[in-house]
Coordinates of C-alpha atoms in Angstrom, one line a residue:
M1 CA 10.9 20.7 7.2
S2 CA 9.3 18.1 9.3
S3 CA 9.2 14.4 8.4
S4 CA 5.5 14.6 7.6
D5 CA 6.4 17.3 4.9
R6 CA 8.4 14.6 3.1
G7 CA 5.5 12.1 3.0
G8 CA 6.4 10.2 6.2
I9 CA 10.0 9.5 5.4
M10 CA 12.4 10.3 8.2
D11 CA 15.9 11.5 7.6
E12 CA 18.8 11.4 10.1
P13 CA 18.0 14.5 12.2
D14 CA 14.2 13.6 12.6
A15 CA 14.9 9.9 13.1
R16 CA 17.0 10.3 16.2
E17 CA 16.2 11.5 19.7
S18 CA 18.8 12.5 22.4
V19 CA 19.3 10.2 25.3
G20 CA 21.0 11.5 28.5
A21 CA 22.2 15.1 29.0
G22 CA 25.2 17.2 28.0
P23 CA 27.7 16.8 25.1
T24 CA 28.1 13.1 25.6
R25 CA 24.5 12.2 25.2
A26 CA 23.8 9.4 22.8
M27 CA 21.7 9.5 19.7
V28 CA 19.1 6.6 19.4
A29 CA 17.3 6.0 16.2
R30 CA 13.5 6.0 16.3
P31 CA 12.0 3.4 13.8
A32 CA 8.6 5.2 13.7
H33 CA 7.0 8.4 15.0
I34 CA 3.3 9.2 15.2
S35 CA 2.1 12.7 15.4
V36 CA -1.1 14.6 15.2
E37 CA -0.8 17.8 13.1
S38 CA -2.9 20.5 11.5
S39 CA -2.0 19.3 7.9
D40 CA -2.1 16.1 6.0
G41 CA 1.5 14.8 6.0
H42 CA 0.5 12.0 3.6
R43 CA -1.3 13.7 0.7
W44 CA 0.0 11.0 -1.6
L45 CA -1.6 8.2 0.5
T46 CA -5.0 10.2 0.7
W47 CA -5.1 10.8 -3.1
S48 CA -4.0 7.1 -3.8
A49 CA -6.8 5.8 -1.5
L50 CA -9.3 8.1 -3.4
V51 CA -8.1 6.7 -6.7
A52 CA -8.3 3.1 -5.4
A53 CA -11.9 3.9 -4.2
V54 CA -12.9 5.1 -7.6
G55 CA -11.4 1.9 -9.1
A56 CA -13.3 -0.3 -6.7
L57 CA -16.5 1.5 -7.6
V58 CA -15.8 0.9 -11.2
L59 CA -15.2 -2.9 -10.5
V60 CA -18.4 -3.0 -8.6
L61 CA -20.4 -1.3 -11.3
F62 CA -18.8 -2.8 -14.5
G63 CA -16.8 -5.8 -13.3
I64 CA -13.4 -6.9 -14.5
P65 CA -12.4 -5.4 -17.9
S66 CA -13.1 -7.6 -20.7
M67 CA -9.9 -6.7 -22.7
D68 CA -6.5 -8.3 -21.7
L69 CA -4.4 -5.7 -19.9
H70 CA -1.3 -7.9 -19.5
G71 CA 2.2 -7.2 -20.8
P72 CA 4.1 -9.5 -23.0
L73 CA 6.1 -11.1 -20.0
H74 CA 2.8 -12.2 -18.6
Q75 CA 2.0 -14.1 -21.9
L76 CA 5.3 -15.9 -21.5
G77 CA 4.4 -17.0 -17.9
I78 CA 6.5 -14.4 -16.1
M79 CA 4.2 -12.9 -13.4
D80 CA 4.8 -9.6 -11.5
P81 CA 3.8 -8.9 -7.8
F82 CA 0.6 -7.0 -9.0
C83 CA -0.7 -9.7 -11.2
G84 CA -4.1 -10.8 -10.0
G85 CA -4.6 -7.6 -8.2
T86 CA -7.7 -6.5 -10.1
R87 CA -9.3 -9.9 -9.7
S88 CA -8.3 -9.9 -6.1
W89 CA -10.1 -6.6 -5.4
Y90 CA -13.1 -7.7 -7.5
L91 CA -13.4 -10.9 -5.4
L92 CA -13.0 -8.9 -2.1
L93 CA -15.7 -6.5 -3.2
H94 CA -17.9 -9.5 -3.6
G95 CA -17.2 -11.1 -0.3
Q96 CA -14.9 -13.9 -1.5
V97 CA -11.8 -13.3 0.6
W98 CA -10.2 -16.6 0.2
D99 CA -10.4 -16.4 -3.6
A100 CA -9.1 -13.0 -3.4
L101 CA -6.1 -14.1 -1.4
R102 CA -5.3 -16.8 -4.0
Y103 CA -5.2 -14.3 -6.8
N104 CA -3.0 -11.7 -5.0
P105 CA -2.4 -11.9 -1.2
A106 CA -1.5 -8.2 -1.2
G107 CA -5.0 -7.2 -2.5
P108 CA -6.8 -7.5 0.9
L109 CA -3.9 -5.7 2.7
L110 CA -3.9 -2.8 0.1
M111 CA -7.7 -2.5 0.4
A112 CA -7.4 -2.3 4.2
I113 CA -4.8 0.4 3.9
A114 CA -6.9 2.3 1.3
V115 CA -9.9 2.1 3.6
A116 CA -7.8 3.2 6.7
A117 CA -6.5 6.1 4.6
L118 CA -10.0 7.2 3.6
I119 CA -11.2 7.0 7.3
R120 CA -8.0 9.1 8.3
A121 CA -8.8 11.6 5.6
A122 CA -12.4 11.9 6.6
I123 CA -11.5 12.4 10.2
G124 CA -8.7 14.8 9.3
M125 CA -11.0 17.0 7.1
R126 CA -13.7 17.0 9.7
T127 CA -11.5 17.8 12.7
G128 CA -8.6 19.6 11.1
R129 CA -6.2 17.3 12.9
W130 CA -4.3 14.8 10.9
V131 CA -2.5 11.6 12.2
N132 CA 0.8 11.5 10.5
I133 CA 3.2 8.5 10.8
A134 CA 6.8 8.8 9.9
V135 CA 8.8 5.6 9.4
D136 CA 12.6 5.6 9.1
R137 CA 13.8 4.4 5.7
R138 CA 16.2 1.8 7.3
V139 CA 13.0 0.1 8.6
Y140 CA 10.5 0.2 5.8
L141 CA 12.8 -0.2 2.8
P142 CA 14.1 -3.7 3.8
V143 CA 10.6 -4.7 4.8
L144 CA 9.2 -3.5 1.5
L145 CA 12.0 -5.3 -0.4
V146 CA 11.4 -8.7 1.4
A147 CA 7.6 -8.4 1.0
T148 CA 7.9 -7.6 -2.7
V149 CA 10.3 -10.5 -3.4
A150 CA 8.0 -12.9 -1.4
L151 CA 5.0 -11.7 -3.4
Q152 CA 6.8 -12.1 -6.7
I153 CA 7.7 -15.7 -5.7
N154 CA 4.1 -16.4 -4.6
Q155 CA 2.8 -15.0 -7.8
Q156 CA 5.1 -17.0 -9.9
M157 CA 4.2 -20.2 -8.1
N158 CA 0.5 -19.3 -9.0
A159 CA 1.3 -18.5 -12.7
P160 CA -1.2 -21.1 -14.0
L161 CA -4.0 -19.6 -12.0
L162 CA -3.1 -16.1 -13.1
I163 CA -2.6 -16.9 -16.8
A164 CA -6.0 -18.7 -16.9
R165 CA -8.8 -16.8 -18.6
W166 CA -11.1 -15.1 -16.1
G167 CA -14.4 -16.7 -15.6
G168 CA -15.6 -14.7 -12.6

């Protein structure tokens, strides 16, 4: 099973390449590997991007939902990393990038990833060749953890903005 069959996650055998010759050759970890294959090794990303595109279309057509979708912790002033994400995307779709970044700095990044994934999917379906990227867990898990904690801190620092009623 290749690393792309596991959604771009590399295990030990796929994450290393041999350096040198013979029985004493050293194994060196590769943090990432890009390949072009005949199948979509990131179906989850393709489907997630399609769901995001449908959500963006709904935001453009109908705007921000009028009902409060927040959990009880939000009402107590405890924000989560995703808080402000819907408003961030709404503002991005209306060309207000700086306001989108204020509501959730991950919004523009996630939208860029979704757009790139849709372009990748369109090219892959058209040509039958898919660009697949495999990243070693030892690389992406610490990065993801630090980014999530930083986003959590940022969102908590912006709690008054995120708690305020939407007036968009």
